[in-house]
């Protein structure tokens, strides 16, 4: 929203420079995005002149030599405008003046005739777009008067960032109200006071029907005849230009001006082009089309609302009018419409058609029904004064104003409780009244507050009123305090504590945490080499993705980990050890969650190392969490190297995978190779014991014995360890593999696995004789269950 300060100051003029005003607005929530300058760079050198005489240039047919009275002096100026004539009051730039483009005007000689200045057109002052002739001023202004006193040739412009809940600040008067509340400067009367329109409920020969009241809460219309179409006056064009609007014609300019002033868009129809004099607000029919004012024919659908006449749609409601009922030079009768549209419908229509306008930007934020009559009042006065129009008796109003607001009780003590600092009751009343709220005393320390129509969408409760008081009184002045609470101690849940313990364990292993996108592209399943029926291929598609590369929800953490690994490797970081905790998604076939996807928390790891390094990290994670039931068993995954892939079980249930990347997958991510694992967090953390029991490890030492077993090379080492644990019984404290040998001494197809067995008893020191029977049971179990034998 661009706010020319020269326009703003007509309604509220604080004693602040531009920078201070911008800062004050920003601190109250109406953020200044940037400050612009409109008009000439320096008003010095621009004066009012009167043309005393005009003669033809002796050496140029299209140039005239003018004698111009500038007050204390006269000047000879060569001018090429066709409308220059003796007796005109004009705008003059004297030598030394700085023009719009920054150049400094100098005396010149044109075809042998000296010229001491320049008679200006409106576009050379930033007052409009016309360059066909010079700007003619009203008679009566003395020559030599500084031009700045007559025309708004220079002003600062605040470009404000208006939040979606404050459409009232999309109008100059709404911003003036904010300035009034924030600075205490007097606020002028509302520009819609003293409506010149008629209160009669009907207009002869014109009717309106609203067939979609759920999308159009209020529709108002007024009619004017004897309208004279032409250029707008200079002051009107100047304000539009400063606010970023291009002047078109007086009627169109008035609708834009009123929208910028009040925040309520309007639309003008040429009544003679409204077939049957009857307008219908309805949903568009399937297949209907409308040529909008930008000259584009647009397809419509039943989700869009149109204003139609007997010949079909003539305007796209809340977005843009149609060319069929457009006001042009031949227009003499105007039907002026101001309506309220449902914001989300306007936003969907605008997005679907790729057509965004100043009107749609306001309607989509939600405007109040009362604003329609306010805009009609301002437009009526301007059509009469600028266009010479005559209001036709009557004013159509379908839907009427919104419901009466329910007062909100504001407790002054509650203000202090929420803000951490007290604001006196009189100050609360002062702030709220300055913002347009109605306030009356309800009792000791209590106020009844009535919300004005332009704030009813975002101020609905006591806390909202306290927010208004805080931002105007000064959020920066509030002390840093904690809320007053009793008996509340912040703490993490058990799952949060365990998750942090898992992350700390991985950091302790030298890994770095990443945070990847939850979105991915459709080609990742092909890059992973997944089979056609793999569950990961049934990814959940987003309805409104940012791009095709982020159009789906990821089914695994592996893709984001590999993306991060590839990013680092391509930049020379060869030593990689990454992990991520996050959510993955899959389709929910039962729809139990109320939306078509399941969400699962996982933790994943990628290393540029081999299977055993990844397994070491996995075991360290299990030890840190105290999960003794975690087992690794041989498995298969399409994206993992055959023979170097395994499933990870907890309490006999699969919770994930571990392995080295398949070479084609590593190549797809341009990695030399990698290994890793990915686990579901819920079953993993569910296996963590709730209580950790004390175990005496000091009083009686362990007894260690080594065992070397020869097995078929196809027998997993994990099966050997499990067999030993079961056969050994309670005296076995732990078992570890410390050597694997394959070679001539064990024969082809065989391998030797060396185990370290640690025995311990809670009540005595064990001897070799105590564990002899255990060792024999272990040896027998290995032979019977795995076909192994002790190595000689």
mmCIF file with all atom_site columns, N, CA and C in Angstrom, residues 374-437:
data_model
loop_
_atom_site.group_PDB
_atom_site.id
_atom_site.type_symbol
_atom_site.label_atom_id
_atom_site.label_alt_id
_atom_site.label_comp_id
_atom_site.label_asym_id
_atom_site.label_entity_id
_atom_site.label_seq_id
_atom_site.pdbx_PDB_ins_code
_atom_site.Cartn_x
_atom_site.Cartn_y
_atom_site.Cartn_z
_atom_site.occupancy
_atom_site.B_iso_or_equiv
_atom_site.pdbx_formal_charge
_atom_site.auth_seq_id
_atom_site.auth_comp_id
_atom_site.auth_asym_id
_atom_site.auth_atom_id
_atom_site.pdbx_PDB_model_num
ATOM 1   N N  . UNK A 1 374 ? -20.088 3.653   2.679   1.00 0.00 ? 374 UNK A N  1
ATOM 2   C CA . UNK A 1 374 ? -19.090 4.704   2.861   1.00 0.00 ? 374 UNK A CA 1
ATOM 3   C C  . UNK A 1 374 ? -18.440 5.071   1.526   1.00 0.00 ? 374 UNK A C  1
ATOM 4   N N  . UNK A 1 375 ? -18.080 4.049   0.739   1.00 0.00 ? 375 UNK A N  1
ATOM 5   C CA . UNK A 1 375 ? -17.463 4.309   -0.566  1.00 0.00 ? 375 UNK A CA 1
ATOM 6   C C  . UNK A 1 375 ? -18.465 4.967   -1.516  1.00 0.00 ? 375 UNK A C  1
ATOM 7   N N  . UNK A 1 376 ? -19.712 4.531   -1.468  1.00 0.00 ? 376 UNK A N  1
ATOM 8   C CA . UNK A 1 376 ? -20.736 5.140   -2.332  1.00 0.00 ? 376 UNK A CA 1
ATOM 9   C C  . UNK A 1 376 ? -20.887 6.634   -2.017  1.00 0.00 ? 376 UNK A C  1
ATOM 10  N N  . UNK A 1 377 ? -20.829 6.991   -0.753  1.00 0.00 ? 377 UNK A N  1
ATOM 11  C CA . UNK A 1 377 ? -20.991 8.394   -0.358  1.00 0.00 ? 377 UNK A CA 1
ATOM 12  C C  . UNK A 1 377 ? -19.870 9.256   -0.922  1.00 0.00 ? 377 UNK A C  1
ATOM 13  N N  . UNK A 1 378 ? -18.620 8.779   -0.812  1.00 0.00 ? 378 UNK A N  1
ATOM 14  C CA . UNK A 1 378 ? -17.481 9.549   -1.328  1.00 0.00 ? 378 UNK A CA 1
ATOM 15  C C  . UNK A 1 378 ? -17.554 9.646   -2.844  1.00 0.00 ? 378 UNK A C  1
ATOM 16  N N  . UNK A 1 379 ? -17.875 8.535   -3.502  1.00 0.00 ? 379 UNK A N  1
ATOM 17  C CA . UNK A 1 379 ? -17.936 8.536   -4.966  1.00 0.00 ? 379 UNK A CA 1
ATOM 18  C C  . UNK A 1 379 ? -19.059 9.431   -5.473  1.00 0.00 ? 379 UNK A C  1
ATOM 19  N N  . UNK A 1 380 ? -20.179 9.456   -4.774  1.00 0.00 ? 380 UNK A N  1
ATOM 20  C CA . UNK A 1 380 ? -21.302 10.305  -5.191  1.00 0.00 ? 380 UNK A CA 1
ATOM 21  C C  . UNK A 1 380 ? -20.880 11.771  -5.221  1.00 0.00 ? 380 UNK A C  1
ATOM 22  N N  . UNK A 1 381 ? -20.240 12.216  -4.153  1.00 0.00 ? 381 UNK A N  1
ATOM 23  C CA . UNK A 1 381 ? -19.799 13.611  -4.100  1.00 0.00 ? 381 UNK A CA 1
ATOM 24  C C  . UNK A 1 381 ? -18.823 13.935  -5.224  1.00 0.00 ? 381 UNK A C  1
ATOM 25  N N  . UNK A 1 382 ? -17.933 13.031  -5.534  1.00 0.00 ? 382 UNK A N  1
ATOM 26  C CA . UNK A 1 382 ? -16.934 13.285  -6.581  1.00 0.00 ? 382 UNK A CA 1
ATOM 27  C C  . UNK A 1 382 ? -17.555 13.261  -7.971  1.00 0.00 ? 382 UNK A C  1
ATOM 28  N N  . UNK A 1 383 ? -18.472 12.341  -8.229  1.00 0.00 ? 383 UNK A N  1
ATOM 29  C CA . UNK A 1 383 ? -19.118 12.302  -9.537  1.00 0.00 ? 383 UNK A CA 1
ATOM 30  C C  . UNK A 1 383 ? -19.892 13.594  -9.797  1.00 0.00 ? 383 UNK A C  1
ATOM 31  N N  . UNK A 1 384 ? -20.486 14.120  -8.758  1.00 0.00 ? 384 UNK A N  1
ATOM 32  C CA . UNK A 1 384 ? -21.219 15.376  -8.920  1.00 0.00 ? 384 UNK A CA 1
ATOM 33  C C  . UNK A 1 384 ? -20.261 16.529  -9.181  1.00 0.00 ? 384 UNK A C  1
ATOM 34  N N  . UNK A 1 385 ? -19.182 16.635  -8.385  1.00 0.00 ? 385 UNK A N  1
ATOM 35  C CA . UNK A 1 385 ? -18.290 17.796  -8.491  1.00 0.00 ? 385 UNK A CA 1
ATOM 36  C C  . UNK A 1 385 ? -17.322 17.702  -9.660  1.00 0.00 ? 385 UNK A C  1
ATOM 37  N N  . UNK A 1 386 ? -16.887 16.511  -10.009 1.00 0.00 ? 386 UNK A N  1
ATOM 38  C CA . UNK A 1 386 ? -15.867 16.358  -11.057 1.00 0.00 ? 386 UNK A CA 1
ATOM 39  C C  . UNK A 1 386 ? -16.496 16.103  -12.420 1.00 0.00 ? 386 UNK A C  1
ATOM 40  N N  . UNK A 1 387 ? -17.564 15.310  -12.469 1.00 0.00 ? 387 UNK A N  1
ATOM 41  C CA . UNK A 1 387 ? -18.159 14.913  -13.747 1.00 0.00 ? 387 UNK A CA 1
ATOM 42  C C  . UNK A 1 387 ? -19.457 15.646  -14.055 1.00 0.00 ? 387 UNK A C  1
ATOM 43  N N  . UNK A 1 388 ? -19.911 16.494  -13.157 1.00 0.00 ? 388 UNK A N  1
ATOM 44  C CA . UNK A 1 388 ? -21.177 17.183  -13.387 1.00 0.00 ? 388 UNK A CA 1
ATOM 45  C C  . UNK A 1 388 ? -22.370 16.259  -13.391 1.00 0.00 ? 388 UNK A C  1
ATOM 46  N N  . UNK A 1 389 ? -22.260 15.108  -12.770 1.00 0.00 ? 389 UNK A N  1
ATOM 47  C CA . UNK A 1 389 ? -23.317 14.100  -12.809 1.00 0.00 ? 389 UNK A CA 1
ATOM 48  C C  . UNK A 1 389 ? -24.480 14.486  -11.906 1.00 0.00 ? 389 UNK A C  1
ATOM 49  N N  . UNK A 1 390 ? -25.660 13.941  -12.250 1.00 0.00 ? 390 UNK A N  1
ATOM 50  C CA . UNK A 1 390 ? -26.854 14.118  -11.430 1.00 0.00 ? 390 UNK A CA 1
ATOM 51  C C  . UNK A 1 390 ? -27.250 12.764  -10.847 1.00 0.00 ? 390 UNK A C  1
ATOM 52  N N  . UNK A 1 391 ? -27.259 12.661  -9.498  1.00 0.00 ? 391 UNK A N  1
ATOM 53  C CA . UNK A 1 391 ? -27.685 11.394  -8.905  1.00 0.00 ? 391 UNK A CA 1
ATOM 54  C C  . UNK A 1 391 ? -29.162 11.124  -9.187  1.00 0.00 ? 391 UNK A C  1
ATOM 55  N N  . UNK A 1 392 ? -29.452 9.943   -9.711  1.00 0.00 ? 392 UNK A N  1
ATOM 56  C CA . UNK A 1 392 ? -30.843 9.529   -9.931  1.00 0.00 ? 392 UNK A CA 1
ATOM 57  C C  . UNK A 1 392 ? -31.408 9.101   -8.585  1.00 0.00 ? 392 UNK A C  1
ATOM 58  N N  . UNK A 1 393 ? -32.597 9.510   -8.247  1.00 0.00 ? 393 UNK A N  1
ATOM 59  C CA . UNK A 1 393 ? -33.159 9.156   -6.942  1.00 0.00 ? 393 UNK A CA 1
ATOM 60  C C  . UNK A 1 393 ? -33.161 7.643   -6.716  1.00 0.00 ? 393 UNK A C  1
ATOM 61  N N  . UNK A 1 394 ? -32.818 7.252   -5.502  1.00 0.00 ? 394 UNK A N  1
ATOM 62  C CA . UNK A 1 394 ? -32.840 5.842   -5.139  1.00 0.00 ? 394 UNK A CA 1
ATOM 63  C C  . UNK A 1 394 ? -31.450 5.290   -4.889  1.00 0.00 ? 394 UNK A C  1
ATOM 64  N N  . UNK A 1 395 ? -31.410 4.243   -4.080  1.00 0.00 ? 395 UNK A N  1
ATOM 65  C CA . UNK A 1 395 ? -30.152 3.569   -3.764  1.00 0.00 ? 395 UNK A CA 1
ATOM 66  C C  . UNK A 1 395 ? -30.474 2.111   -3.471  1.00 0.00 ? 395 UNK A C  1
ATOM 67  N N  . UNK A 1 396 ? -30.019 1.213   -4.331  1.00 0.00 ? 396 UNK A N  1
ATOM 68  C CA . UNK A 1 396 ? -30.294 -0.218  -4.164  1.00 0.00 ? 396 UNK A CA 1
ATOM 69  C C  . UNK A 1 396 ? -29.328 -0.799  -3.142  1.00 0.00 ? 396 UNK A C  1
ATOM 70  N N  . UNK A 1 397 ? -29.861 -1.557  -2.208  1.00 0.00 ? 397 UNK A N  1
ATOM 71  C CA . UNK A 1 397 ? -29.041 -2.164  -1.157  1.00 0.00 ? 397 UNK A CA 1
ATOM 72  C C  . UNK A 1 397 ? -29.584 -3.562  -0.876  1.00 0.00 ? 397 UNK A C  1
ATOM 73  N N  . UNK A 1 398 ? -28.912 -4.578  -1.403  1.00 0.00 ? 398 UNK A N  1
ATOM 74  C CA . UNK A 1 398 ? -29.316 -5.968  -1.212  1.00 0.00 ? 398 UNK A CA 1
ATOM 75  C C  . UNK A 1 398 ? -28.390 -6.600  -0.172  1.00 0.00 ? 398 UNK A C  1
ATOM 76  N N  . UNK A 1 399 ? -28.955 -7.084  0.898   1.00 0.00 ? 399 UNK A N  1
ATOM 77  C CA . UNK A 1 399 ? -28.159 -7.720  1.953   1.00 0.00 ? 399 UNK A CA 1
ATOM 78  C C  . UNK A 1 399 ? -28.038 -6.859  3.183   1.00 0.00 ? 399 UNK A C  1
ATOM 79  N N  . UNK A 1 400 ? -27.870 -5.560  2.983   1.00 0.00 ? 400 UNK A N  1
ATOM 80  C CA . UNK A 1 400 ? -27.814 -4.634  4.109   1.00 0.00 ? 400 UNK A CA 1
ATOM 81  C C  . UNK A 1 400 ? -26.550 -4.779  4.933   1.00 0.00 ? 400 UNK A C  1
ATOM 82  N N  . UNK A 1 401 ? -26.431 -3.959  5.986   1.00 0.00 ? 401 UNK A N  1
ATOM 83  C CA . UNK A 1 401 ? -25.245 -4.012  6.838   1.00 0.00 ? 401 UNK A CA 1
ATOM 84  C C  . UNK A 1 401 ? -25.173 -5.320  7.609   1.00 0.00 ? 401 UNK A C  1
ATOM 85  N N  . UNK A 1 402 ? -24.012 -5.590  8.182   1.00 0.00 ? 402 UNK A N  1
ATOM 86  C CA . UNK A 1 402 ? -23.839 -6.801  8.967   1.00 0.00 ? 402 UNK A CA 1
ATOM 87  C C  . UNK A 1 402 ? -24.552 -6.715  10.293  1.00 0.00 ? 402 UNK A C  1
ATOM 88  N N  . UNK A 1 403 ? -24.539 -7.788  11.083  1.00 0.00 ? 403 UNK A N  1
ATOM 89  C CA . UNK A 1 403 ? -25.230 -7.796  12.375  1.00 0.00 ? 403 UNK A CA 1
ATOM 90  C C  . UNK A 1 403 ? -24.591 -6.810  13.350  1.00 0.00 ? 403 UNK A C  1
ATOM 91  N N  . UNK A 1 404 ? -25.382 -6.379  14.310  1.00 0.00 ? 404 UNK A N  1
ATOM 92  C CA . UNK A 1 404 ? -24.871 -5.475  15.327  1.00 0.00 ? 404 UNK A CA 1
ATOM 93  C C  . UNK A 1 404 ? -23.804 -6.195  16.163  1.00 0.00 ? 404 UNK A C  1
ATOM 94  N N  . UNK A 1 405 ? -22.697 -5.521  16.465  1.00 0.00 ? 405 UNK A N  1
ATOM 95  C CA . UNK A 1 405 ? -21.632 -6.189  17.223  1.00 0.00 ? 405 UNK A CA 1
ATOM 96  C C  . UNK A 1 405 ? -22.022 -6.399  18.674  1.00 0.00 ? 405 UNK A C  1
ATOM 97  N N  . UNK A 1 406 ? -21.490 -7.458  19.258  1.00 0.00 ? 406 UNK A N  1
ATOM 98  C CA . UNK A 1 406 ? -21.682 -7.718  20.682  1.00 0.00 ? 406 UNK A CA 1
ATOM 99  C C  . UNK A 1 406 ? -20.543 -7.072  21.455  1.00 0.00 ? 406 UNK A C  1
ATOM 100 N N  . UNK A 1 407 ? -20.848 -6.235  22.435  1.00 0.00 ? 407 UNK A N  1
ATOM 101 C CA . UNK A 1 407 ? -19.765 -5.582  23.188  1.00 0.00 ? 407 UNK A CA 1
ATOM 102 C C  . UNK A 1 407 ? -18.874 -6.613  23.884  1.00 0.00 ? 407 UNK A C  1
ATOM 103 N N  . UNK A 1 408 ? -17.611 -6.242  24.033  1.00 0.00 ? 408 UNK A N  1
ATOM 104 C CA . UNK A 1 408 ? -16.620 -7.098  24.691  1.00 0.00 ? 408 UNK A CA 1
ATOM 105 C C  . UNK A 1 408 ? -16.239 -6.450  26.018  1.00 0.00 ? 408 UNK A C  1
ATOM 106 N N  . UNK A 1 409 ? -16.215 -7.238  27.075  1.00 0.00 ? 409 UNK A N  1
ATOM 107 C CA . UNK A 1 409 ? -15.832 -6.725  28.385  1.00 0.00 ? 409 UNK A CA 1
ATOM 108 C C  . UNK A 1 409 ? -14.314 -6.729  28.500  1.00 0.00 ? 409 UNK A C  1
ATOM 109 N N  . UNK A 1 410 ? -13.753 -5.576  28.802  1.00 0.00 ? 410 UNK A N  1
ATOM 110 C CA . UNK A 1 410 ? -12.304 -5.443  28.984  1.00 0.00 ? 410 UNK A CA 1
ATOM 111 C C  . UNK A 1 410 ? -12.028 -5.127  30.448  1.00 0.00 ? 410 UNK A C  1
ATOM 112 N N  . UNK A 1 411 ? -11.222 -5.987  31.080  1.00 0.00 ? 411 UNK A N  1
ATOM 113 C CA . UNK A 1 411 ? -10.831 -5.776  32.468  1.00 0.00 ? 411 UNK A CA 1
ATOM 114 C C  . UNK A 1 411 ? -9.432  -5.171  32.496  1.00 0.00 ? 411 UNK A C  1
ATOM 115 N N  . UNK A 1 412 ? -9.320  -4.014  33.147  1.00 0.00 ? 412 UNK A N  1
ATOM 116 C CA . UNK A 1 412 ? -8.028  -3.334  33.195  1.00 0.00 ? 412 UNK A CA 1
ATOM 117 C C  . UNK A 1 412 ? -6.995  -4.191  33.906  1.00 0.00 ? 412 UNK A C  1
ATOM 118 N N  . UNK A 1 413 ? -7.408  -4.948  34.911  1.00 0.00 ? 413 UNK A N  1
ATOM 119 C CA . UNK A 1 413 ? -6.474  -5.836  35.604  1.00 0.00 ? 413 UNK A CA 1
ATOM 120 C C  . UNK A 1 413 ? -5.964  -6.923  34.675  1.00 0.00 ? 413 UNK A C  1
ATOM 121 N N  . UNK A 1 414 ? -6.825  -7.367  33.741  1.00 0.00 ? 414 UNK A N  1
ATOM 122 C CA . UNK A 1 414 ? -6.406  -8.401  32.795  1.00 0.00 ? 414 UNK A CA 1
ATOM 123 C C  . UNK A 1 414 ? -5.358  -7.862  31.831  1.00 0.00 ? 414 UNK A C  1
ATOM 124 N N  . UNK A 1 415 ? -5.433  -6.574  31.511  1.00 0.00 ? 415 UNK A N  1
ATOM 125 C CA . UNK A 1 415 ? -4.410  -5.949  30.656  1.00 0.00 ? 415 UNK A CA 1
ATOM 126 C C  . UNK A 1 415 ? -3.040  -6.112  31.298  1.00 0.00 ? 415 UNK A C  1
ATOM 127 N N  . UNK A 1 416 ? -2.942  -5.789  32.587  1.00 0.00 ? 416 UNK A N  1
ATOM 128 C CA . UNK A 1 416 ? -1.663  -5.917  33.294  1.00 0.00 ? 416 UNK A CA 1
ATOM 129 C C  . UNK A 1 416 ? -1.220  -7.367  33.397  1.00 0.00 ? 416 UNK A C  1
ATOM 130 N N  . UNK A 1 417 ? -2.187  -8.278  33.597  1.00 0.00 ? 417 UNK A N  1
ATOM 131 C CA . UNK A 1 417 ? -1.838  -9.697  33.745  1.00 0.00 ? 417 UNK A CA 1
ATOM 132 C C  . UNK A 1 417 ? -1.255  -10.267 32.464  1.00 0.00 ? 417 UNK A C  1
ATOM 133 N N  . UNK A 1 418 ? -1.805  -9.875  31.320  1.00 0.00 ? 418 UNK A N  1
ATOM 134 C CA . UNK A 1 418 ? -1.318  -10.421 30.048  1.00 0.00 ? 418 UNK A CA 1
ATOM 135 C C  . UNK A 1 418 ? -0.041  -9.740  29.564  1.00 0.00 ? 418 UNK A C  1
ATOM 136 N N  . UNK A 1 419 ? 0.071   -8.433  29.805  1.00 0.00 ? 419 UNK A N  1
ATOM 137 C CA . UNK A 1 419 ? 1.211   -7.686  29.271  1.00 0.00 ? 419 UNK A CA 1
ATOM 138 C C  . UNK A 1 419 ? 2.407   -7.664  30.214  1.00 0.00 ? 419 UNK A C  1
ATOM 139 N N  . UNK A 1 420 ? 2.173   -7.949  31.476  1.00 0.00 ? 420 UNK A N  1
ATOM 140 C CA . UNK A 1 420 ? 3.268   -7.858  32.426  1.00 0.00 ? 420 UNK A CA 1
ATOM 141 C C  . UNK A 1 420 ? 3.523   -6.448  32.908  1.00 0.00 ? 420 UNK A C  1
ATOM 142 N N  . UNK A 1 421 ? 2.699   -5.501  32.486  1.00 0.00 ? 421 UNK A N  1
ATOM 143 C CA . UNK A 1 421 ? 2.809   -4.106  32.910  1.00 0.00 ? 421 UNK A CA 1
ATOM 144 C C  . UNK A 1 421 ? 1.422   -3.489  32.823  1.00 0.00 ? 421 UNK A C  1
ATOM 145 N N  . UNK A 1 422 ? 1.080   -2.703  33.796  1.00 0.00 ? 422 UNK A N  1
ATOM 146 C CA . UNK A 1 422 ? -0.239  -2.114  33.824  1.00 0.00 ? 422 UNK A CA 1
ATOM 147 C C  . UNK A 1 422 ? -0.380  -0.926  32.892  1.00 0.00 ? 422 UNK A C  1
ATOM 148 N N  . UNK A 1 423 ? -1.553  -0.793  32.289  1.00 0.00 ? 423 UNK A N  1
ATOM 149 C CA . UNK A 1 423 ? -1.924  0.382   31.496  1.00 0.00 ? 423 UNK A CA 1
ATOM 150 C C  . UNK A 1 423 ? -3.171  0.969   32.154  1.00 0.00 ? 423 UNK A C  1
ATOM 151 N N  . UNK A 1 424 ? -3.127  2.221   32.610  1.00 0.00 ? 424 UNK A N  1
ATOM 152 C CA . UNK A 1 424 ? -4.282  2.787   33.321  1.00 0.00 ? 424 UNK A CA 1
ATOM 153 C C  . UNK A 1 424 ? -5.545  2.754   32.483  1.00 0.00 ? 424 UNK A C  1
ATOM 154 N N  . UNK A 1 425 ? -6.689  2.649   33.168  1.00 0.00 ? 425 UNK A N  1
ATOM 155 C CA . UNK A 1 425 ? -7.970  2.591   32.470  1.00 0.00 ? 425 UNK A CA 1
ATOM 156 C C  . UNK A 1 425 ? -8.212  3.757   31.533  1.00 0.00 ? 425 UNK A C  1
ATOM 157 N N  . UNK A 1 426 ? -7.936  5.017   31.958  1.00 0.00 ? 426 UNK A N  1
ATOM 158 C CA . UNK A 1 426 ? -8.130  6.137   31.024  1.00 0.00 ? 426 UNK A CA 1
ATOM 159 C C  . UNK A 1 426 ? -7.278  6.034   29.775  1.00 0.00 ? 426 UNK A C  1
ATOM 160 N N  . UNK A 1 427 ? -6.067  5.516   29.924  1.00 0.00 ? 427 UNK A N  1
ATOM 161 C CA . UNK A 1 427 ? -5.204  5.351   28.739  1.00 0.00 ? 427 UNK A CA 1
ATOM 162 C C  . UNK A 1 427 ? -5.765  4.270   27.822  1.00 0.00 ? 427 UNK A C  1
ATOM 163 N N  . UNK A 1 428 ? -6.301  3.200   28.385  1.00 0.00 ? 428 UNK A N  1
ATOM 164 C CA . UNK A 1 428 ? -6.931  2.154   27.564  1.00 0.00 ? 428 UNK A CA 1
ATOM 165 C C  . UNK A 1 428 ? -8.096  2.741   26.769  1.00 0.00 ? 428 UNK A C  1
ATOM 166 N N  . UNK A 1 429 ? -8.916  3.556   27.425  1.00 0.00 ? 429 UNK A N  1
ATOM 167 C CA . UNK A 1 429 ? -10.040 4.178   26.740  1.00 0.00 ? 429 UNK A CA 1
ATOM 168 C C  . UNK A 1 429 ? -9.555  5.101   25.627  1.00 0.00 ? 429 UNK A C  1
ATOM 169 N N  . UNK A 1 430 ? -8.525  5.873   25.908  1.00 0.00 ? 430 UNK A N  1
ATOM 170 C CA . UNK A 1 430 ? -7.993  6.808   24.917  1.00 0.00 ? 430 UNK A CA 1
ATOM 171 C C  . UNK A 1 430 ? -7.507  6.075   23.670  1.00 0.00 ? 430 UNK A C  1
ATOM 172 N N  . UNK A 1 431 ? -6.778  4.999   23.858  1.00 0.00 ? 431 UNK A N  1
ATOM 173 C CA . UNK A 1 431 ? -6.229  4.242   22.724  1.00 0.00 ? 431 UNK A CA 1
ATOM 174 C C  . UNK A 1 431 ? -7.350  3.640   21.891  1.00 0.00 ? 431 UNK A C  1
ATOM 175 N N  . UNK A 1 432 ? -8.293  2.966   22.553  1.00 0.00 ? 432 UNK A N  1
ATOM 176 C CA . UNK A 1 432 ? -9.348  2.282   21.818  1.00 0.00 ? 432 UNK A CA 1
ATOM 177 C C  . UNK A 1 432 ? -10.241 3.270   21.071  1.00 0.00 ? 432 UNK A C  1
ATOM 178 N N  . UNK A 1 433 ? -10.563 4.392   21.693  1.00 0.00 ? 433 UNK A N  1
ATOM 179 C CA . UNK A 1 433 ? -11.377 5.386   21.005  1.00 0.00 ? 433 UNK A CA 1
ATOM 180 C C  . UNK A 1 433 ? -10.634 5.979   19.808  1.00 0.00 ? 433 UNK A C  1
ATOM 181 N N  . UNK A 1 434 ? -9.338  6.177   19.949  1.00 0.00 ? 434 UNK A N  1
ATOM 182 C CA . UNK A 1 434 ? -8.549  6.698   18.828  1.00 0.00 ? 434 UNK A CA 1
ATOM 183 C C  . UNK A 1 434 ? -8.555  5.736   17.651  1.00 0.00 ? 434 UNK A C  1
ATOM 184 N N  . UNK A 1 435 ? -8.672  4.428   17.934  1.00 0.00 ? 435 UNK A N  1
ATOM 185 C CA . UNK A 1 435 ? -8.703  3.414   16.873  1.00 0.00 ? 435 UNK A CA 1
ATOM 186 C C  . UNK A 1 435 ? -10.105 3.200   16.317  1.00 0.00 ? 435 UNK A C  1
ATOM 187 N N  . UNK A 1 436 ? -11.083 3.940   16.812  1.00 0.00 ? 436 UNK A N  1
ATOM 188 C CA . UNK A 1 436 ? -12.435 3.845   16.286  1.00 0.00 ? 436 UNK A CA 1
ATOM 189 C C  . UNK A 1 436 ? -13.360 2.953   17.077  1.00 0.00 ? 436 UNK A C  1
ATOM 190 N N  . UNK A 1 437 ? -12.913 2.414   18.214  1.00 0.00 ? 437 UNK A N  1
ATOM 191 C CA . UNK A 1 437 ? -13.754 1.555   19.041  1.00 0.00 ? 437 UNK A CA 1
ATOM 192 C C  . UNK A 1 437 ? -14.676 2.424   19.893  1.00 0.00 ? 437 UNK A C  1
#
